[in-house]
Amino acid sequence: TSMPNGVADEFPANDTIVKNYFACQNVLAGTYTIDPMIPTGGANFKYFSDAIGTLSNCGINGNTIFNIVPGTYDTLLSIPVIPGANSTANVTFQSSTGNANDVKIRNEANSANNNYVFDLNGTKFFNIRNLSIQATNNNFANCIKLRNNCKNILIENNIVSGVAANNVNDDLNLINSNTNSSDTSIIIRNNILN
């Protein structure tokens, strides 16, 4: 790279190509836990990012359930298209106890870029069940954002909490579907909306 195209390379620091690889032991199917007290391995994921990375890179070939252990989690969960998700292979994020009060997932967004707790981005066949979902910023407080044509989403038995709004504001929605998105088969039932 010292003489590309017959002339001196003015920027040799940019001559490196980087490629990231994700090693998959298996395609996911079955029941897993998300427990920050146990390292990722076997049927446990220590971090949400480990579980979501495995879902998006390796995919699923059957119903896949993530039981989240009780606790309060300050995090952003961006769920992309999941390879293999279909009507017989759904993904579920749920409280391990079945009690929404036991698992609190929250975010205090500071801009429109991170204004969500769950960001469903083209996601299909995904269930959110028995969780407390909290957006806590006074200016950016979307709890669940749907965009890029989500399909077959179930939001059930959750406690979804935002902040009080005095006027119509797209930055303060409990559940927000982008106006340019053709989301279909979205079921929202038996939730407490605060």
PDB file of C-alpha atoms in Angstrom:
ATOM      1  CA  THR A   1       0.000   0.000   0.000  1.00  0.00           C
ATOM      2  CA  SER A   2       2.996   2.323  -0.200  1.00  0.00           C
ATOM      3  CA  MET A   3       2.361   3.188  -3.879  1.00  0.00           C
ATOM      4  CA  PRO A   4      -1.308   2.503  -4.712  1.00  0.00           C
ATOM      5  CA  ASN A   5      -2.143   3.475  -8.284  1.00  0.00           C
ATOM      6  CA  GLY A   6       1.506   4.491  -8.787  1.00  0.00           C
ATOM      7  CA  VAL A   7       1.408   7.370  -6.290  1.00  0.00           C
ATOM      8  CA  ALA A   8       2.375   7.690  -2.638  1.00  0.00           C
ATOM      9  CA  ASP A   9      -0.331   6.616  -0.151  1.00  0.00           C
ATOM     10  CA  GLU A  10      -1.300   9.801   1.685  1.00  0.00           C
ATOM     11  CA  PHE A  11      -3.363   7.927   4.330  1.00  0.00           C
ATOM     12  CA  PRO A  12      -1.660   4.595   5.208  1.00  0.00           C
ATOM     13  CA  ALA A  13      -3.588   4.431   8.506  1.00  0.00           C
ATOM     14  CA  ASN A  14      -6.795   3.593   6.609  1.00  0.00           C
ATOM     15  CA  ASP A  15      -5.390   0.541   4.823  1.00  0.00           C
ATOM     16  CA  THR A  16      -6.942  -2.045   7.133  1.00  0.00           C
ATOM     17  CA  ILE A  17     -10.138  -3.929   6.434  1.00  0.00           C
ATOM     18  CA  VAL A  18     -11.996  -5.130   9.515  1.00  0.00           C
ATOM     19  CA  LYS A  19     -14.449  -8.019   9.433  1.00  0.00           C
ATOM     20  CA  ASN A  20     -16.292  -9.198  12.542  1.00  0.00           C
ATOM     21  CA  TYR A  21     -17.414 -12.800  12.914  1.00  0.00           C
ATOM     22  CA  PHE A  22     -19.963 -14.293  15.281  1.00  0.00           C
ATOM     23  CA  ALA A  23     -19.499 -17.961  16.134  1.00  0.00           C
ATOM     24  CA  CYS A  24     -22.724 -19.912  16.601  1.00  0.00           C
ATOM     25  CA  GLN A  25     -22.681 -23.208  18.456  1.00  0.00           C
ATOM     26  CA  ASN A  26     -26.343 -23.845  17.720  1.00  0.00           C
ATOM     27  CA  VAL A  27     -29.462 -22.273  16.348  1.00  0.00           C
ATOM     28  CA  LEU A  28     -31.631 -21.376  19.357  1.00  0.00           C
ATOM     29  CA  ALA A  29     -34.758 -23.266  20.399  1.00  0.00           C
ATOM     30  CA  GLY A  30     -36.074 -23.976  23.879  1.00  0.00           C
ATOM     31  CA  THR A  31     -35.873 -22.150  27.199  1.00  0.00           C
ATOM     32  CA  TYR A  32     -32.999 -19.923  28.301  1.00  0.00           C
ATOM     33  CA  THR A  33     -32.370 -17.546  31.188  1.00  0.00           C
ATOM     34  CA  ILE A  34     -31.029 -14.033  31.326  1.00  0.00           C
ATOM     35  CA  ASP A  35     -29.232 -13.861  34.665  1.00  0.00           C
ATOM     36  CA  PRO A  36     -26.454 -11.304  35.224  1.00  0.00           C
ATOM     37  CA  MET A  37     -25.058 -13.342  38.117  1.00  0.00           C
ATOM     38  CA  ILE A  38     -24.141 -16.324  35.890  1.00  0.00           C
ATOM     39  CA  PRO A  39     -21.685 -16.146  32.966  1.00  0.00           C
ATOM     40  CA  THR A  40     -23.000 -16.617  29.451  1.00  0.00           C
ATOM     41  CA  GLY A  41     -22.917 -20.289  28.547  1.00  0.00           C
ATOM     42  CA  GLY A  42     -25.165 -23.307  28.262  1.00  0.00           C
ATOM     43  CA  ALA A  43     -28.741 -22.088  28.704  1.00  0.00           C
ATOM     44  CA  ASN A  44     -27.859 -18.745  30.336  1.00  0.00           C
ATOM     45  CA  PHE A  45     -27.066 -15.330  28.958  1.00  0.00           C
ATOM     46  CA  LYS A  46     -25.400 -12.887  31.348  1.00  0.00           C
ATOM     47  CA  TYR A  47     -26.344  -9.817  29.325  1.00  0.00           C
ATOM     48  CA  PHE A  48     -29.327  -8.933  27.167  1.00  0.00           C
ATOM     49  CA  SER A  49     -26.835  -8.010  24.432  1.00  0.00           C
ATOM     50  CA  ASP A  50     -25.488 -11.594  24.470  1.00  0.00           C
ATOM     51  CA  ALA A  51     -28.989 -12.993  23.969  1.00  0.00           C
ATOM     52  CA  ILE A  52     -29.941 -10.474  21.263  1.00  0.00           C
ATOM     53  CA  GLY A  53     -26.617 -10.943  19.460  1.00  0.00           C
ATOM     54  CA  THR A  54     -27.104 -14.694  19.395  1.00  0.00           C
ATOM     55  CA  LEU A  55     -30.699 -14.306  18.204  1.00  0.00           C
ATOM     56  CA  SER A  56     -29.805 -11.948  15.371  1.00  0.00           C
ATOM     57  CA  ASN A  57     -26.662 -13.791  14.241  1.00  0.00           C
ATOM     58  CA  CYS A  58     -27.621 -17.432  14.781  1.00  0.00           C
ATOM     59  CA  GLY A  59     -31.408 -17.395  14.572  1.00  0.00           C
ATOM     60  CA  ILE A  60     -33.978 -19.853  15.893  1.00  0.00           C
ATOM     61  CA  ASN A  61     -35.573 -23.082  14.708  1.00  0.00           C
ATOM     62  CA  GLY A  62     -38.319 -23.468  17.317  1.00  0.00           C
ATOM     63  CA  ASN A  63     -40.058 -21.523  20.065  1.00  0.00           C
ATOM     64  CA  THR A  64     -37.401 -19.721  22.069  1.00  0.00           C
ATOM     65  CA  ILE A  65     -38.145 -18.358  25.550  1.00  0.00           C
ATOM     66  CA  PHE A  66     -35.909 -16.091  27.591  1.00  0.00           C
ATOM     67  CA  ASN A  67     -36.826 -16.156  31.291  1.00  0.00           C
ATOM     68  CA  ILE A  68     -35.412 -13.014  32.883  1.00  0.00           C
ATOM     69  CA  VAL A  69     -34.498 -13.350  36.562  1.00  0.00           C
ATOM     70  CA  PRO A  70     -35.934 -10.785  39.004  1.00  0.00           C
ATOM     71  CA  GLY A  71     -34.153  -7.468  39.119  1.00  0.00           C
ATOM     72  CA  THR A  72     -34.016  -3.947  37.756  1.00  0.00           C
ATOM     73  CA  TYR A  73     -32.238  -3.558  34.431  1.00  0.00           C
ATOM     74  CA  ASP A  74     -31.217  -0.163  33.042  1.00  0.00           C
ATOM     75  CA  THR A  75     -30.823  -1.030  29.383  1.00  0.00           C
ATOM     76  CA  LEU A  76     -31.932  -0.529  25.804  1.00  0.00           C
ATOM     77  CA  LEU A  77     -33.244  -3.582  23.973  1.00  0.00           C
ATOM     78  CA  SER A  78     -33.106  -3.260  20.194  1.00  0.00           C
ATOM     79  CA  ILE A  79     -34.604  -6.378  18.631  1.00  0.00           C
ATOM     80  CA  PRO A  80     -33.846  -6.801  14.907  1.00  0.00           C
ATOM     81  CA  VAL A  81     -35.146  -9.295  12.371  1.00  0.00           C
ATOM     82  CA  ILE A  82     -34.523 -12.759  13.830  1.00  0.00           C
ATOM     83  CA  PRO A  83     -33.587 -15.449  11.289  1.00  0.00           C
ATOM     84  CA  GLY A  84     -35.936 -18.432  11.471  1.00  0.00           C
ATOM     85  CA  ALA A  85     -38.729 -16.643  13.357  1.00  0.00           C
ATOM     86  CA  ASN A  86     -42.108 -17.702  11.991  1.00  0.00           C
ATOM     87  CA  SER A  87     -45.569 -18.843  13.094  1.00  0.00           C
ATOM     88  CA  THR A  88     -44.149 -22.020  14.675  1.00  0.00           C
ATOM     89  CA  ALA A  89     -40.945 -20.438  15.991  1.00  0.00           C
ATOM     90  CA  ASN A  90     -41.552 -17.386  18.205  1.00  0.00           C
ATOM     91  CA  VAL A  91     -39.236 -15.556  20.591  1.00  0.00           C
ATOM     92  CA  THR A  92     -40.490 -14.568  24.053  1.00  0.00           C
ATOM     93  CA  PHE A  93     -38.870 -12.277  26.616  1.00  0.00           C
ATOM     94  CA  GLN A  94     -40.635 -12.751  29.961  1.00  0.00           C
ATOM     95  CA  SER A  95     -40.267 -12.603  33.729  1.00  0.00           C
ATOM     96  CA  SER A  96     -38.971 -15.916  35.078  1.00  0.00           C
ATOM     97  CA  THR A  97     -41.547 -15.729  37.892  1.00  0.00           C
ATOM     98  CA  GLY A  98     -44.497 -14.760  35.707  1.00  0.00           C
ATOM     99  CA  ASN A  99     -44.892 -11.608  37.813  1.00  0.00           C
ATOM    100  CA  ALA A 100     -44.364  -8.313  35.973  1.00  0.00           C
ATOM    101  CA  ASN A 101     -43.383  -6.556  39.228  1.00  0.00           C
ATOM    102  CA  ASP A 102     -40.325  -8.805  39.576  1.00  0.00           C
ATOM    103  CA  VAL A 103     -38.525  -7.703  36.382  1.00  0.00           C
ATOM    104  CA  LYS A 104     -38.154  -3.986  35.697  1.00  0.00           C
ATOM    105  CA  ILE A 105     -36.537  -2.970  32.431  1.00  0.00           C
ATOM    106  CA  ARG A 106     -36.060   0.757  32.175  1.00  0.00           C
ATOM    107  CA  ASN A 107     -34.286   3.506  30.309  1.00  0.00           C
ATOM    108  CA  GLU A 108     -33.727   7.188  30.897  1.00  0.00           C
ATOM    109  CA  ALA A 109     -33.243   8.316  27.298  1.00  0.00           C
ATOM    110  CA  ASN A 110     -31.337  11.507  26.673  1.00  0.00           C
ATOM    111  CA  SER A 111     -32.092  11.911  22.953  1.00  0.00           C
ATOM    112  CA  ALA A 112     -34.358  10.691  20.170  1.00  0.00           C
ATOM    113  CA  ASN A 113     -31.674   8.151  19.200  1.00  0.00           C
ATOM    114  CA  ASN A 114     -32.122   6.096  22.368  1.00  0.00           C
ATOM    115  CA  ASN A 115     -35.766   6.914  23.057  1.00  0.00           C
ATOM    116  CA  TYR A 116     -37.036   3.425  23.784  1.00  0.00           C
ATOM    117  CA  VAL A 117     -36.801   0.535  26.186  1.00  0.00           C
ATOM    118  CA  PHE A 118     -37.768  -2.009  23.507  1.00  0.00           C
ATOM    119  CA  ASP A 119     -37.029  -1.066  19.890  1.00  0.00           C
ATOM    120  CA  LEU A 120     -38.665  -3.612  17.590  1.00  0.00           C
ATOM    121  CA  ASN A 121     -36.940  -2.979  14.270  1.00  0.00           C
ATOM    122  CA  GLY A 122     -38.549  -5.116  11.565  1.00  0.00           C
ATOM    123  CA  THR A 123     -39.076  -7.766  14.226  1.00  0.00           C
ATOM    124  CA  LYS A 124     -41.472 -10.613  13.532  1.00  0.00           C
ATOM    125  CA  PHE A 125     -43.015 -13.285  15.789  1.00  0.00           C
ATOM    126  CA  PHE A 126     -41.842 -11.735  19.054  1.00  0.00           C
ATOM    127  CA  ASN A 127     -43.571 -11.707  22.469  1.00  0.00           C
ATOM    128  CA  ILE A 128     -43.054  -9.383  25.438  1.00  0.00           C
ATOM    129  CA  ARG A 129     -44.726 -10.876  28.482  1.00  0.00           C
ATOM    130  CA  ASN A 130     -44.960 -10.228  32.247  1.00  0.00           C
ATOM    131  CA  LEU A 131     -42.433  -7.378  32.456  1.00  0.00           C
ATOM    132  CA  SER A 132     -42.374  -3.869  33.936  1.00  0.00           C
ATOM    133  CA  ILE A 133     -41.209  -1.541  31.178  1.00  0.00           C
ATOM    134  CA  GLN A 134     -40.341   1.981  32.279  1.00  0.00           C
ATOM    135  CA  ALA A 135     -39.227   5.074  30.354  1.00  0.00           C
ATOM    136  CA  THR A 136     -38.192   7.700  32.885  1.00  0.00           C
ATOM    137  CA  ASN A 137     -36.959  10.834  31.075  1.00  0.00           C
ATOM    138  CA  ASN A 138     -39.300  13.845  31.003  1.00  0.00           C
ATOM    139  CA  ASN A 139     -38.498  14.659  27.357  1.00  0.00           C
ATOM    140  CA  PHE A 140     -37.807  11.250  25.774  1.00  0.00           C
ATOM    141  CA  ALA A 141     -39.953   8.467  27.186  1.00  0.00           C
ATOM    142  CA  ASN A 142     -41.078   5.919  24.585  1.00  0.00           C
ATOM    143  CA  CYS A 143     -41.381   2.480  26.142  1.00  0.00           C
ATOM    144  CA  ILE A 144     -41.936   0.218  23.143  1.00  0.00           C
ATOM    145  CA  LYS A 145     -41.129   1.405  19.623  1.00  0.00           C
ATOM    146  CA  LEU A 146     -42.259  -0.532  16.534  1.00  0.00           C
ATOM    147  CA  ARG A 147     -40.722   0.327  13.169  1.00  0.00           C
ATOM    148  CA  ASN A 148     -39.829  -1.095   9.772  1.00  0.00           C
ATOM    149  CA  ASN A 149     -42.878  -3.317   9.314  1.00  0.00           C
ATOM    150  CA  CYS A 150     -43.056  -5.422  12.461  1.00  0.00           C
ATOM    151  CA  LYS A 151     -45.369  -8.410  12.259  1.00  0.00           C
ATOM    152  CA  ASN A 152     -46.961 -10.825  14.726  1.00  0.00           C
ATOM    153  CA  ILE A 153     -45.964  -9.053  17.935  1.00  0.00           C
ATOM    154  CA  LEU A 154     -47.622  -9.904  21.266  1.00  0.00           C
ATOM    155  CA  ILE A 155     -47.355  -7.437  24.169  1.00  0.00           C
ATOM    156  CA  GLU A 156     -49.131  -9.102  27.081  1.00  0.00           C
ATOM    157  CA  ASN A 157     -49.510  -8.849  30.872  1.00  0.00           C
ATOM    158  CA  ASN A 158     -46.924  -6.079  31.247  1.00  0.00           C
ATOM    159  CA  ILE A 159     -46.806  -2.914  33.302  1.00  0.00           C
ATOM    160  CA  VAL A 160     -45.828  -0.174  30.840  1.00  0.00           C
ATOM    161  CA  SER A 161     -44.983   3.169  32.479  1.00  0.00           C
ATOM    162  CA  GLY A 162     -43.928   6.496  31.042  1.00  0.00           C
ATOM    163  CA  VAL A 163     -44.156  10.111  32.096  1.00  0.00           C
ATOM    164  CA  ALA A 164     -47.187  12.375  32.122  1.00  0.00           C
ATOM    165  CA  ALA A 165     -47.573  14.465  28.973  1.00  0.00           C
ATOM    166  CA  ASN A 166     -49.540  17.684  28.778  1.00  0.00           C
ATOM    167  CA  ASN A 167     -49.817  17.578  24.993  1.00  0.00           C
ATOM    168  CA  VAL A 168     -49.448  15.238  22.035  1.00  0.00           C
ATOM    169  CA  ASN A 169     -45.793  14.348  21.724  1.00  0.00           C
ATOM    170  CA  ASP A 170     -44.275  11.472  19.718  1.00  0.00           C
ATOM    171  CA  ASP A 171     -41.359  11.347  22.157  1.00  0.00           C
ATOM    172  CA  LEU A 172     -43.589  10.365  25.111  1.00  0.00           C
ATOM    173  CA  ASN A 173     -45.491   7.240  24.004  1.00  0.00           C
ATOM    174  CA  LEU A 174     -45.974   4.063  25.926  1.00  0.00           C
ATOM    175  CA  ILE A 175     -46.194   2.164  22.635  1.00  0.00           C
ATOM    176  CA  ASN A 176     -45.145   3.931  19.440  1.00  0.00           C
ATOM    177  CA  SER A 177     -45.509   2.715  15.869  1.00  0.00           C
ATOM    178  CA  ASN A 178     -43.641   4.773  13.293  1.00  0.00           C
ATOM    179  CA  THR A 179     -46.059   6.375  10.818  1.00  0.00           C
ATOM    180  CA  ASN A 180     -43.987   5.067   7.891  1.00  0.00           C
ATOM    181  CA  SER A 181     -44.155   1.501   9.188  1.00  0.00           C
ATOM    182  CA  SER A 182     -46.802  -0.989   8.086  1.00  0.00           C
ATOM    183  CA  ASP A 183     -46.896  -3.012  11.289  1.00  0.00           C
ATOM    184  CA  THR A 184     -49.398  -5.886  11.170  1.00  0.00           C
ATOM    185  CA  SER A 185     -50.845  -8.425  13.599  1.00  0.00           C
ATOM    186  CA  ILE A 186     -49.809  -6.498  16.702  1.00  0.00           C
ATOM    187  CA  ILE A 187     -51.685  -7.752  19.787  1.00  0.00           C
ATOM    188  CA  ILE A 188     -51.621  -5.622  22.932  1.00  0.00           C
ATOM    189  CA  ARG A 189     -53.664  -7.169  25.744  1.00  0.00           C
ATOM    190  CA  ASN A 190     -54.009  -7.346  29.514  1.00  0.00           C
ATOM    191  CA  ASN A 191     -51.366  -4.687  30.163  1.00  0.00           C
ATOM    192  CA  ILE A 192     -51.374  -1.972  32.799  1.00  0.00           C
ATOM    193  CA  LEU A 193     -50.576   1.300  31.039  1.00  0.00           C
ATOM    194  CA  ASN A 194     -49.375   4.118  33.317  1.00  0.00           C
TER     195      ASN A 194
END
